[in-house]
Short mmCIF file of C-alpha atoms and ligand atoms in Angstrom, two decimals:
data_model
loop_
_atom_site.label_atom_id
_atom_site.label_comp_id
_atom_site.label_asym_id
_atom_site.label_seq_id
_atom_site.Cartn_x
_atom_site.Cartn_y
_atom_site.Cartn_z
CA UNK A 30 -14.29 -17.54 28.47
CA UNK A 31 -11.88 -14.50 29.28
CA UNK A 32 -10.30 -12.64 26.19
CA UNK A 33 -7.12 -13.42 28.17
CA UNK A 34 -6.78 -16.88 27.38
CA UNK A 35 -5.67 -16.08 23.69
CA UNK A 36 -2.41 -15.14 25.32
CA UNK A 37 -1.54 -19.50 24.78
CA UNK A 38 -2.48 -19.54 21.07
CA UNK A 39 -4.26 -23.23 21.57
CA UNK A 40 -5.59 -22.78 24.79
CA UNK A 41 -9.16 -20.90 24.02
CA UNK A 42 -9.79 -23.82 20.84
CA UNK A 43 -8.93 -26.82 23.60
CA UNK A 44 -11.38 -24.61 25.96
CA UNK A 45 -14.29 -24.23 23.42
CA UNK A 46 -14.02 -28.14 22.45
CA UNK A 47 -14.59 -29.08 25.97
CA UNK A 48 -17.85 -27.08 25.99
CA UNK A 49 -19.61 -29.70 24.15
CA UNK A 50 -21.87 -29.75 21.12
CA UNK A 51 -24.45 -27.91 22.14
CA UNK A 52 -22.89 -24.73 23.38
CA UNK A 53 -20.64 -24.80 19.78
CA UNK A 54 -23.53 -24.87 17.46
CA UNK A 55 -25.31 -21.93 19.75
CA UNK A 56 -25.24 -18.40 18.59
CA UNK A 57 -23.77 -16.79 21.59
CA UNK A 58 -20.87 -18.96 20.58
CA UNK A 59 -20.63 -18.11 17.12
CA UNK A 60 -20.23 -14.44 17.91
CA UNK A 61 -17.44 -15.07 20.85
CA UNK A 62 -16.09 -17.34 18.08
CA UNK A 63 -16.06 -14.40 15.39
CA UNK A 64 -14.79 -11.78 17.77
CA UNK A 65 -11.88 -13.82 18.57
CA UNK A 66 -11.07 -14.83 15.59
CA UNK A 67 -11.24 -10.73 14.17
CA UNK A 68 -9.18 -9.91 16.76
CA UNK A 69 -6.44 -11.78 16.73
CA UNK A 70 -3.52 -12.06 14.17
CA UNK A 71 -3.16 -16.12 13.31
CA UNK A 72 1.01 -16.32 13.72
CA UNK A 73 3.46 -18.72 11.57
CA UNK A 74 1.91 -22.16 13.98
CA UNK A 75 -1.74 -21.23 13.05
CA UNK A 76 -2.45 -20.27 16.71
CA UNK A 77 -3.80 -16.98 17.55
CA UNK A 78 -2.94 -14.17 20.07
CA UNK A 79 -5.29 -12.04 21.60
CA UNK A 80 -5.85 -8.06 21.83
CA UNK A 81 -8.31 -5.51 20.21
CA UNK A 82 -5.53 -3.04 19.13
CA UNK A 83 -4.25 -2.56 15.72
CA UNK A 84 -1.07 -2.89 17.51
CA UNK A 85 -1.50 -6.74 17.39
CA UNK A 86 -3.32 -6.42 14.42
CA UNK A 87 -0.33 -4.99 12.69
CA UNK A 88 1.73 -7.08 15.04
CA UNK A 89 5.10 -9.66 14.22
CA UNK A 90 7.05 -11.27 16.48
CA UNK A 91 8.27 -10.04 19.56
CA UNK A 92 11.28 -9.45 17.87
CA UNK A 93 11.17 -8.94 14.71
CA UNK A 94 15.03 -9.26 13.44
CA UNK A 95 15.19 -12.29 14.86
CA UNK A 96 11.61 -13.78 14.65
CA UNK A 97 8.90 -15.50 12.46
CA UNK A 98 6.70 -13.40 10.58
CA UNK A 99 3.67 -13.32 11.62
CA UNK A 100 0.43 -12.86 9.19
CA UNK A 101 -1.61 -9.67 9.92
CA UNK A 102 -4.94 -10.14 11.06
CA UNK A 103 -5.66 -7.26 7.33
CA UNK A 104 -9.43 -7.90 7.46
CA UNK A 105 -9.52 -6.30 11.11
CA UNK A 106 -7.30 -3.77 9.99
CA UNK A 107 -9.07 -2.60 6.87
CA UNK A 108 -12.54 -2.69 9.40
CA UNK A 109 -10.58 -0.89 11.59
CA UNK A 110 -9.42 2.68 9.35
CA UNK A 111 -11.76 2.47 6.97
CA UNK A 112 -14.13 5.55 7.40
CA UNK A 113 -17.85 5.70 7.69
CA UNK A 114 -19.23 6.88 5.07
CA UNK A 115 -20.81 10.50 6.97
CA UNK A 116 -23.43 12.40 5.68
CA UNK A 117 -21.66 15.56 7.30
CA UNK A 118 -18.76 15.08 5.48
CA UNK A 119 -17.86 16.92 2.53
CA UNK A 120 -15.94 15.81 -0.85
CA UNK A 121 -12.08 15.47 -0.60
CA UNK A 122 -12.09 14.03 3.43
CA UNK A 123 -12.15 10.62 2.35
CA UNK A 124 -8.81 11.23 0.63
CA UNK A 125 -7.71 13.46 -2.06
CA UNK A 126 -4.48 11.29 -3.81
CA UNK A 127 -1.87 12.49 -6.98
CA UNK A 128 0.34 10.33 -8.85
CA UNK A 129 3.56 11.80 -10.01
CA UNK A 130 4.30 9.49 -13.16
CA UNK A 131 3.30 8.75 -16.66
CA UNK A 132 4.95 9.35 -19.57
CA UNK A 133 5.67 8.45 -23.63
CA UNK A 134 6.10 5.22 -22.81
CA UNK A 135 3.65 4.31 -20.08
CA UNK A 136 0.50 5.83 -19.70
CA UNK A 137 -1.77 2.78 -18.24
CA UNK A 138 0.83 2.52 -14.77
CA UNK A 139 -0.64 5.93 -13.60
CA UNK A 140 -3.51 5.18 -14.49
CA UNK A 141 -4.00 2.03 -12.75
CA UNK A 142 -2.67 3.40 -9.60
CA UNK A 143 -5.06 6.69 -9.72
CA UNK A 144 -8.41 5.05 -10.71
CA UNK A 145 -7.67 2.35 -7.93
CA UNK A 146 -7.27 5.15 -5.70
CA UNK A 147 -10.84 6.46 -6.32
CA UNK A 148 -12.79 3.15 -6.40
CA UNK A 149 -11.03 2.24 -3.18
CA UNK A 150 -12.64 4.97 -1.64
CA UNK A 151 -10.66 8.77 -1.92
CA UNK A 152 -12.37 11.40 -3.41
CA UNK A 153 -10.29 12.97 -5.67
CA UNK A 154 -7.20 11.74 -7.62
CA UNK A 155 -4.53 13.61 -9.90
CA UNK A 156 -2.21 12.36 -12.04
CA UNK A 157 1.10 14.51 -12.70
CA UNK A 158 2.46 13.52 -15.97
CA UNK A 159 3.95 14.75 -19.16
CA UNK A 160 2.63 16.25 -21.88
CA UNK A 161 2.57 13.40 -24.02
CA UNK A 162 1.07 11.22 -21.74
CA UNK A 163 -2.00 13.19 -20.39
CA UNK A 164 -4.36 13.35 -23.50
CA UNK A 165 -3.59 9.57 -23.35
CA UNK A 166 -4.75 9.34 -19.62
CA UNK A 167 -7.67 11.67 -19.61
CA UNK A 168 -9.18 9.79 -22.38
CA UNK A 169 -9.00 6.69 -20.22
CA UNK A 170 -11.15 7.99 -17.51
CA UNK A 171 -13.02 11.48 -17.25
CA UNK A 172 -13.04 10.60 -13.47
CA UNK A 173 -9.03 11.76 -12.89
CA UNK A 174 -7.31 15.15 -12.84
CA UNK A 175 -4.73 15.23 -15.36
CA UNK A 176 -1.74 17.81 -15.06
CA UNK A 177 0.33 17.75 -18.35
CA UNK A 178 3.09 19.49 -16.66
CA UNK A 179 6.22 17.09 -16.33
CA UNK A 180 8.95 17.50 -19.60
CA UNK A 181 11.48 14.85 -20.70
CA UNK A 182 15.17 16.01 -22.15
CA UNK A 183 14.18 15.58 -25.72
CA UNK A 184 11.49 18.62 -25.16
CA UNK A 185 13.88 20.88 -23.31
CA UNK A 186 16.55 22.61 -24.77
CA UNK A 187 19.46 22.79 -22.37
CA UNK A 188 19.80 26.43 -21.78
CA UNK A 189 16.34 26.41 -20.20
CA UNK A 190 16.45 22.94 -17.85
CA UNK A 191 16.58 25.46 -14.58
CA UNK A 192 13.60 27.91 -15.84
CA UNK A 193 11.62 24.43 -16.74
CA UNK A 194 12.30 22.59 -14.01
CA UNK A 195 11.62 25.22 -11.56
CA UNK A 196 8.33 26.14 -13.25
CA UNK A 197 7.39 22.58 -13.01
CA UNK A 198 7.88 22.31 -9.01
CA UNK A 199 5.79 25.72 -8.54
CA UNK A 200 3.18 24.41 -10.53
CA UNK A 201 3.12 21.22 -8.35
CA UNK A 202 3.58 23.07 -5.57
CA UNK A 203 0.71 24.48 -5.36
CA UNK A 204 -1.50 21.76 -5.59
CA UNK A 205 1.03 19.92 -3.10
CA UNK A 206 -0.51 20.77 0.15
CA UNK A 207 -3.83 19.52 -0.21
CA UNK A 208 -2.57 16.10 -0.84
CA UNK A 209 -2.75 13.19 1.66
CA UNK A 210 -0.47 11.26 -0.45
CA UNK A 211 1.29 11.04 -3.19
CA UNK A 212 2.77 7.99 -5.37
CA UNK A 213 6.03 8.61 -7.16
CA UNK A 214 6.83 6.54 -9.63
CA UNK A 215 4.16 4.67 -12.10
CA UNK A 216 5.18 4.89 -15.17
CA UNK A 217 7.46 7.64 -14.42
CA UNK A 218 9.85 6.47 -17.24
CA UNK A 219 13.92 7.11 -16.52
CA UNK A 220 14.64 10.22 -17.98
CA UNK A 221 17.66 12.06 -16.58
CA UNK A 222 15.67 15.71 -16.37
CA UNK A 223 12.61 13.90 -15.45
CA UNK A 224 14.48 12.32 -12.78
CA UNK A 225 15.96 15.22 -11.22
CA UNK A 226 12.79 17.08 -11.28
CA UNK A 227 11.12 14.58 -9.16
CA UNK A 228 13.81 14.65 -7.08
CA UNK A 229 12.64 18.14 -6.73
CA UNK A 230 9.11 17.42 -6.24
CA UNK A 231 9.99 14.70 -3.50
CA UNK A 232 12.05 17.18 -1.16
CA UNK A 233 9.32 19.54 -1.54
CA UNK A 234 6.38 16.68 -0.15
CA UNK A 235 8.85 15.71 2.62
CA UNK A 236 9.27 19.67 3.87
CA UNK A 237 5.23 19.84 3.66
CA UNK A 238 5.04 16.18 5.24
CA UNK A 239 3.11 14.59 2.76
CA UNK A 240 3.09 11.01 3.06
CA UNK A 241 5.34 9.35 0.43
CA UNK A 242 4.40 5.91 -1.57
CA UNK A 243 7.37 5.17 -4.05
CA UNK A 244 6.75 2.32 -6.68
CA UNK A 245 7.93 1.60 -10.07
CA UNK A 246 10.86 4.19 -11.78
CA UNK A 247 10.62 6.02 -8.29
CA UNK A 248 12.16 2.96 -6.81
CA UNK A 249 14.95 3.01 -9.74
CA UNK A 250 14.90 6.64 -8.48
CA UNK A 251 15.80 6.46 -5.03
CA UNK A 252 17.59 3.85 -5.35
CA UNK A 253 20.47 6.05 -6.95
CA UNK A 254 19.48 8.56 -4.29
CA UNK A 255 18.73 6.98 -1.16
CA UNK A 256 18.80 10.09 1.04
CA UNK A 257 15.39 11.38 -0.97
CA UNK A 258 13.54 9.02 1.67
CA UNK A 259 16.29 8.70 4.38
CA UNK A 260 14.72 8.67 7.76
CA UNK A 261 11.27 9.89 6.25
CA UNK A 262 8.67 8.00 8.83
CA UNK A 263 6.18 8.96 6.00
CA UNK A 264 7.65 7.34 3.44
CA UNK A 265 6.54 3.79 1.74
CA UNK A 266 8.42 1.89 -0.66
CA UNK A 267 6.54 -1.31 -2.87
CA UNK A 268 9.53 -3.23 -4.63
CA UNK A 269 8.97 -5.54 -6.64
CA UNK A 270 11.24 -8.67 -6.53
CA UNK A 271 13.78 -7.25 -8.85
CA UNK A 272 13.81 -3.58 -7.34
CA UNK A 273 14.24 -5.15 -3.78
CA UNK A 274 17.41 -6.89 -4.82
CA UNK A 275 18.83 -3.47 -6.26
CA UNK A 276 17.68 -1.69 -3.22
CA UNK A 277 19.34 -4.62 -0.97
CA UNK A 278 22.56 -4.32 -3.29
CA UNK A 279 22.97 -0.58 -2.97
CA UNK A 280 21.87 -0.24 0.37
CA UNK A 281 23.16 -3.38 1.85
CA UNK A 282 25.61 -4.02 0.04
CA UNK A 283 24.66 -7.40 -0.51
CA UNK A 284 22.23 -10.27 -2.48
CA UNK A 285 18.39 -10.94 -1.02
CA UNK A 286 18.86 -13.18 1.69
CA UNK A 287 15.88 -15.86 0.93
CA UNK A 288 16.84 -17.81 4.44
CA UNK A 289 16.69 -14.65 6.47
CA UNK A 290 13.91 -12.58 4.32
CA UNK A 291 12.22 -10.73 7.50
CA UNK A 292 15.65 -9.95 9.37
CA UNK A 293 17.19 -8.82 5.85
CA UNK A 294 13.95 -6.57 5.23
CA UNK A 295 14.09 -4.69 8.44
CA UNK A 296 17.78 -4.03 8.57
CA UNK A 297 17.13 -2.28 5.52
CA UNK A 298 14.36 -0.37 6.50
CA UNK A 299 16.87 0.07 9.58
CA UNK A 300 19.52 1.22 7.66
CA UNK A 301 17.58 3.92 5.00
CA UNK A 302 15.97 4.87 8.50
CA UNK A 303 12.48 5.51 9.48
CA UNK A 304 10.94 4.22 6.20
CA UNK A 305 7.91 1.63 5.52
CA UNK A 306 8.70 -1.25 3.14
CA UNK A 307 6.40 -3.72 1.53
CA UNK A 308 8.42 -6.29 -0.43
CA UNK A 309 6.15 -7.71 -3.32
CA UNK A 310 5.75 -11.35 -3.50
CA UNK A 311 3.77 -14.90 -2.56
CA UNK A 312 3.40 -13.21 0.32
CA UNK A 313 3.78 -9.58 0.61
CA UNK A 314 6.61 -8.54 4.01
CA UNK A 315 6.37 -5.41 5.66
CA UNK A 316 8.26 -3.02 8.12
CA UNK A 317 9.21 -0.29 9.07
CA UNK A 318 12.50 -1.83 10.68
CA UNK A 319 11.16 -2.51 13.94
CA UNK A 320 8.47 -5.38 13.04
CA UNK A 321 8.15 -7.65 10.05
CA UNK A 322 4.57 -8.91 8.89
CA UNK A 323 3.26 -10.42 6.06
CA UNK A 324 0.20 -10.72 4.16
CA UNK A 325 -0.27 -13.82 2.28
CA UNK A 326 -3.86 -14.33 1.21
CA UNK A 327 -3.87 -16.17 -1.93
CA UNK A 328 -5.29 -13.71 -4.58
CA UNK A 329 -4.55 -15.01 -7.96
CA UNK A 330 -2.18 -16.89 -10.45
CA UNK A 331 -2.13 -14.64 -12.72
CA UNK A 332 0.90 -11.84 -13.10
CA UNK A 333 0.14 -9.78 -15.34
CA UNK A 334 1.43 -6.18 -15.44
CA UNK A 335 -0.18 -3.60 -13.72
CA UNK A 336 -1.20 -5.35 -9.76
CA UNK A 337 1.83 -3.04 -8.43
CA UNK A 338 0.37 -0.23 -9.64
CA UNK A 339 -3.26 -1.22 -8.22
CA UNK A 340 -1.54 -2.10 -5.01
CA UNK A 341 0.16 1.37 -5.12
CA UNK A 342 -2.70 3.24 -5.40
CA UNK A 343 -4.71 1.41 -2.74
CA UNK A 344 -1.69 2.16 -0.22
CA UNK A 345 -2.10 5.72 -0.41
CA UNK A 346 -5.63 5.39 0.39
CA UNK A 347 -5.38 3.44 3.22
CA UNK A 348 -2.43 4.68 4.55
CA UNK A 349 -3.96 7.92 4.63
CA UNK A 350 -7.01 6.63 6.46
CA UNK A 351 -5.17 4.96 9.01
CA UNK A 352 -3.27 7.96 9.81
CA UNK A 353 -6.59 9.89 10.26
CA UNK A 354 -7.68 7.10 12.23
CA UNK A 355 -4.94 7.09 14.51
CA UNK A 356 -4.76 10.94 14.90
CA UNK A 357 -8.60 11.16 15.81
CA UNK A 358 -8.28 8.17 18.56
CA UNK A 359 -5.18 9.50 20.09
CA UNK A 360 -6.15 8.46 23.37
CA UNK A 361 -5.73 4.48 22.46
CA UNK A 362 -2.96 2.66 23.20
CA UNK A 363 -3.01 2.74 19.30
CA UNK A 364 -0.69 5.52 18.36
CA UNK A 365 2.21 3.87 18.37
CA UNK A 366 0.97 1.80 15.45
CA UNK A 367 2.75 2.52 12.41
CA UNK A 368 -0.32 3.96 10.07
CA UNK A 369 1.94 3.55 7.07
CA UNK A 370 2.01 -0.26 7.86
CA UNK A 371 -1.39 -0.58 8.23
CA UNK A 372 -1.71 0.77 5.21
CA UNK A 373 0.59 -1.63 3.50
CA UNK A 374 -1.20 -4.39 5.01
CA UNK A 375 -4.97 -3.04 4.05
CA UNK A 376 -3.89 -2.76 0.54
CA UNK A 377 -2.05 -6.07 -0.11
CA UNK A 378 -5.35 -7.74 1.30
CA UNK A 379 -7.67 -6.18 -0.98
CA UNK A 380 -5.58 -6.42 -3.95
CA UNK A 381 -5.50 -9.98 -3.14
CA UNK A 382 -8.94 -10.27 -2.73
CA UNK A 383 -9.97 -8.43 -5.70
CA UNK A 384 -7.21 -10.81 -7.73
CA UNK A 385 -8.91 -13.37 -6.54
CA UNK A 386 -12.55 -12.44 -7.64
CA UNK A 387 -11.43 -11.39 -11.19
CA UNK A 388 -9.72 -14.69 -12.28
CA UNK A 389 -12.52 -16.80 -10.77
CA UNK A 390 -14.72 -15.17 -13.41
CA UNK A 391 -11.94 -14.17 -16.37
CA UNK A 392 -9.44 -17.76 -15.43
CA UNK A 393 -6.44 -17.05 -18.02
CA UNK A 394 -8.02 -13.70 -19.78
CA UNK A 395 -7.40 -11.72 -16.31
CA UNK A 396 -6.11 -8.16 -16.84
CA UNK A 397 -5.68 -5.56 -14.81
CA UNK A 398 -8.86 -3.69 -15.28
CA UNK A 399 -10.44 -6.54 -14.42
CA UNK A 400 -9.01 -6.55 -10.80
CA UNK A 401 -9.80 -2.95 -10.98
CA UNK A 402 -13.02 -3.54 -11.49
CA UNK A 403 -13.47 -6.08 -8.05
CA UNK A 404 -11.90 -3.23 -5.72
CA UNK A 405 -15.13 -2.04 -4.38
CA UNK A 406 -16.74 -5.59 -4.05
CA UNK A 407 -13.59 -6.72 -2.15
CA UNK A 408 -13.79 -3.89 0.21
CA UNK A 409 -17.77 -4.25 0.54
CA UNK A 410 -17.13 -7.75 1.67
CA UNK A 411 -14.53 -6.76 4.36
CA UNK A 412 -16.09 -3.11 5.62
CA UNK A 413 -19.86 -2.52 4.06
CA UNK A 414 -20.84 0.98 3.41
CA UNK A 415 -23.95 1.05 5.20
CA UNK A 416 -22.68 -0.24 8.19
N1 NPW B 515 0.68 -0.84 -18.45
C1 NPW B 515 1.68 -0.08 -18.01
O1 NPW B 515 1.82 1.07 -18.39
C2 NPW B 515 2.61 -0.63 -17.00
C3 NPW B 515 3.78 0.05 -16.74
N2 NPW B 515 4.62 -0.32 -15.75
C4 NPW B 515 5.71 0.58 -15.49
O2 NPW B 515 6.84 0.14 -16.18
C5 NPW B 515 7.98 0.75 -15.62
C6 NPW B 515 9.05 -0.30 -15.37
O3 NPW B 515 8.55 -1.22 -14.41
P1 NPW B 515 9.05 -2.71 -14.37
O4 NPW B 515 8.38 -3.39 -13.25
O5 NPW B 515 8.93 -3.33 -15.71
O6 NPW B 515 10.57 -2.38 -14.09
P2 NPW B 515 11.74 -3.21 -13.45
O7 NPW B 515 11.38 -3.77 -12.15
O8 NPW B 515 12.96 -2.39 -13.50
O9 NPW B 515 11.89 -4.38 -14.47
C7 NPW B 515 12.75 -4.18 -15.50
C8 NPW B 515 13.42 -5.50 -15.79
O10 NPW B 515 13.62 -6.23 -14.59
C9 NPW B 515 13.34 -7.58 -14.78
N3 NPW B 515 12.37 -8.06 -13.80
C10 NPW B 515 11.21 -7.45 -13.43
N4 NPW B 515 10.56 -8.16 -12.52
C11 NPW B 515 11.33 -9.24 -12.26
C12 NPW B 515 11.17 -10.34 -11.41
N5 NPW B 515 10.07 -10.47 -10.64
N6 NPW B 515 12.16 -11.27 -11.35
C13 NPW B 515 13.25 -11.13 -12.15
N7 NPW B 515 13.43 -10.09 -13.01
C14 NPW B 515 12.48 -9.17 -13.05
C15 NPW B 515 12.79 -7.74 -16.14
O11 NPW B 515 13.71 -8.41 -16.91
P3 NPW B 515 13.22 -9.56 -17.92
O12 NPW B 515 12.45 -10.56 -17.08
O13 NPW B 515 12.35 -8.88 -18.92
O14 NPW B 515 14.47 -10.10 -18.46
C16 NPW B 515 12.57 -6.35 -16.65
O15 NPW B 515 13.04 -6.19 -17.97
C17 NPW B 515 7.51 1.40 -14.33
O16 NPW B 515 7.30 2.77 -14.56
C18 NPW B 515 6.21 0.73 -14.09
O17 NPW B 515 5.37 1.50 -13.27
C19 NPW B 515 4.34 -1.44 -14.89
O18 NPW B 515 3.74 -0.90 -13.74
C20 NPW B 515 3.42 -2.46 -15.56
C21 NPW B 515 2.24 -1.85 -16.24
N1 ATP B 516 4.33 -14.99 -6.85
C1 ATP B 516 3.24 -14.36 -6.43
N2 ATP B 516 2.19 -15.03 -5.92
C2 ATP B 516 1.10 -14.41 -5.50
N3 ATP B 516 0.95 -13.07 -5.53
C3 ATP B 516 1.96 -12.34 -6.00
C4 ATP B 516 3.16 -12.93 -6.48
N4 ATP B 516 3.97 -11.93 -6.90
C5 ATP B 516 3.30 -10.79 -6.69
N5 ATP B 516 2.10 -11.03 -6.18
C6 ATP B 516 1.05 -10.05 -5.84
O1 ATP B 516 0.92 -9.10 -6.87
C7 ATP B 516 1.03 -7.80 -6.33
C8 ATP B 516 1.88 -6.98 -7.27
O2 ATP B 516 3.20 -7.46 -7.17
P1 ATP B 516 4.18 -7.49 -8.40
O3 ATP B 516 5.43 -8.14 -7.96
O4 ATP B 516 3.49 -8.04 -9.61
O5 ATP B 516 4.39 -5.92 -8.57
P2 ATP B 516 4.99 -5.13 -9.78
O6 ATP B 516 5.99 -5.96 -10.54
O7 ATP B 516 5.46 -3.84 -9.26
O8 ATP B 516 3.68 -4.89 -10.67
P3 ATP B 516 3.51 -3.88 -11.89
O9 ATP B 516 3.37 -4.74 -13.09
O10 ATP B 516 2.27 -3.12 -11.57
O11 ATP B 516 4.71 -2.99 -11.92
C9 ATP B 516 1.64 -7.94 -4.95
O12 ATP B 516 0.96 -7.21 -3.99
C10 ATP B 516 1.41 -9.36 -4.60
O13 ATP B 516 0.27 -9.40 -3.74
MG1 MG B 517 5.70 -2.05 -10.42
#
């Protein structure tokens, strides 16, 4: 049997029935069985087209403003960009990650979203936050690199906001290039003088094109200030139900469209231009305004706070692979694959899986450090180091 046939999403199954008993239960079956069924993304129907590109992998329907969603194939994907783990290779090419946020209030987003950075797989991970916040975060985990440099209003007298605030993006600054992404927003906190200096920060990744994840208060951020991300190809936003419908109000002008969900989602990515968008939910859609997927393994029933954050972190990391994936097999047909969607896609499925692992053994007690905790497993399942 050809690879070809997938093209008819029924026709290979109907083929491999008529083979008979014997040839199904044989192992040269199995495998063509297994191939097929990693390379193909299952669509809305349950049938199955055919490629080996990420393209398809990543794929949605033909088109995708006026089509079903299709699921990703995300196992093949996170297969796919996940790196080998090289003996040449030396500490901070796996991924070296910051997370701008963190502050009285919230201490554990940041942290979520940086330590599930590492035990995905990067090798280094900062956290920018404020002062009051990093003694907090440090003493969660010696494993991150804690900046205390970010100041609210109440610690800055107002005759000194432009000498702080500019001290604050040199400091950044220089750490800034030897990111390969950063995540705005966990924990981040509203402050107005926060908010502007982030701002700050944000222009300054975008000139150095640092790939972008926005979650959380940098949502509530941008949100006031779409033109921070406006046609910035490397930037990813991660709403959560209620920051999607103020990001569809203010950019749309309109209410979340349940009926049309996939043609709202990439008229908005449309619209801010350029950007990636994975829109939090039963299933998690995303696009970068010219396809729509989804990822919908179930991963658990439990909600509490904190999976955004995970989810967040994860995202950098394999958006950051995938790019380097892309970039070092420029010769497929698979650079015109949007890494920052694969990336959305890798990191919903192992969320999801990892979800799904921690409340089989905690049920109802399921925190977040729990699902923290099932990262690695999920991703050993999937893409085994010693492969
Ligand atoms: N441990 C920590 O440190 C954690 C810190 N975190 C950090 O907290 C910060 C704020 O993040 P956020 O998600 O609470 O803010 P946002 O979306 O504005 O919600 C505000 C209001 O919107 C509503 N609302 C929310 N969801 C809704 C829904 N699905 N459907 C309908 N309504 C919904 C809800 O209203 P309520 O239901 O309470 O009436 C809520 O009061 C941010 O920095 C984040 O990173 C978290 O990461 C968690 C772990
Ligand atoms: N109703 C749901 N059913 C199944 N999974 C869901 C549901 N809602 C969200 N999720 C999963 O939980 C993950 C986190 O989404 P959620 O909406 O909780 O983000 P969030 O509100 O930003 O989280 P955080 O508390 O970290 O800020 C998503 O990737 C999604 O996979
Ligand atoms: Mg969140």
């Amino acid at each position: 049997m050809s690879l070809s046939m997938g093209a008819c999403p029924h026709a290979w199954r109907h083929h491999l029935q008529h083979r008979g008993r014997m040839w199904a239960t044989s192992p040269v079956f199995r495998r063509q069985l297994f191939l097929l069924r990693s390379l193909a993304p299952t669509c809305a129907h349950g049938g199955r087209a055919s490629s080996s590109s990420l393209q398809v992998h990543a794929m949605s329907a033909a088109s995708a403003a006026a089509g079903p969603v299709y699921e990703a194939d995300a196992e093949a994907v996170v297969r796919r960009i996940t790196p080998p783990l090289d003996r040449a290779r030396h500490k901070g090419q796996a991924g070296k990650i910051a997370v701008i946020g963190g502050c009285r209030e919230y201490t554990g987003a940041p942290y979520f979203a940086a330590i599930s950075a590492l035990k995905v797989g990067a090798d280094l991970s900062h956290v920018f936050c404020t002062k009051d916040a990093a003694t907090v975060i440090k003493s969660y985990s010696p494993e991150l690199i804690v900046h205390p440099i970010l100041e609210e209003s109440y610690s800055v007298k107002d005759d000194e906001r432009e000498s702080v605030s500019s001290s604050i993006l040199a400091e950044i600054s220089k750490w800034m290039e030897r990111f390969d992404c950063i995540v705005v927003g966990p924990g981040l906190g509203r402050d107005s003088f926060l908010m502007d200096c982030v701002s700050n920060i944000m222009r300054h990744a975008r000139q150095a094109n640092i790939p972008t994840v926005v979650d959380g208060d940098g949502l509530f951020l941008i949100t006031n200030n779409i033109g921070l991300v406006e046609d910035n190809s490397l930037a990813i936003l991660t709403p959560n139900v209620y920051e999607y419908k103020r990001l569809v109000q203010k950019v749309l002008n309109c209410e979340v469209n349940e009926e049309n969900a996939s043609e709202q989602l990439a008229a908005l990515c449309q619209k801010i231009g350029g950007v990636t968008i994975m829109r939090k939910g039963k299933a998690d859609l995303i696009s970068d305004g010219k396809k729509v997927t989804q990822v919908s393994t179930f991963g658990s029933p439990r909600r509490c706070g904190g999976q955004g954050d995970i989810l967040s972190g994860s995202v950098a990391v394999f958006s950051s692979w995938a790019r380097h994936f892309l970039l070092s097999n420029e010769q497929t047909t698979e650079k015109s694959v949007n890494p920052m969607v694969l990336g959305c896609i890798a990191g919903s499925l192992l969320l999801r899986r990892a979800a799904s692992l921690a409340f089989e053994k905690n049920k109802r007690s399921t925190v977040t450090t729990d699902i923290i905790e099932f990262l690695g497993q999920s991703l050993e399942d999937i893409s085994p180091a010693g492969r």
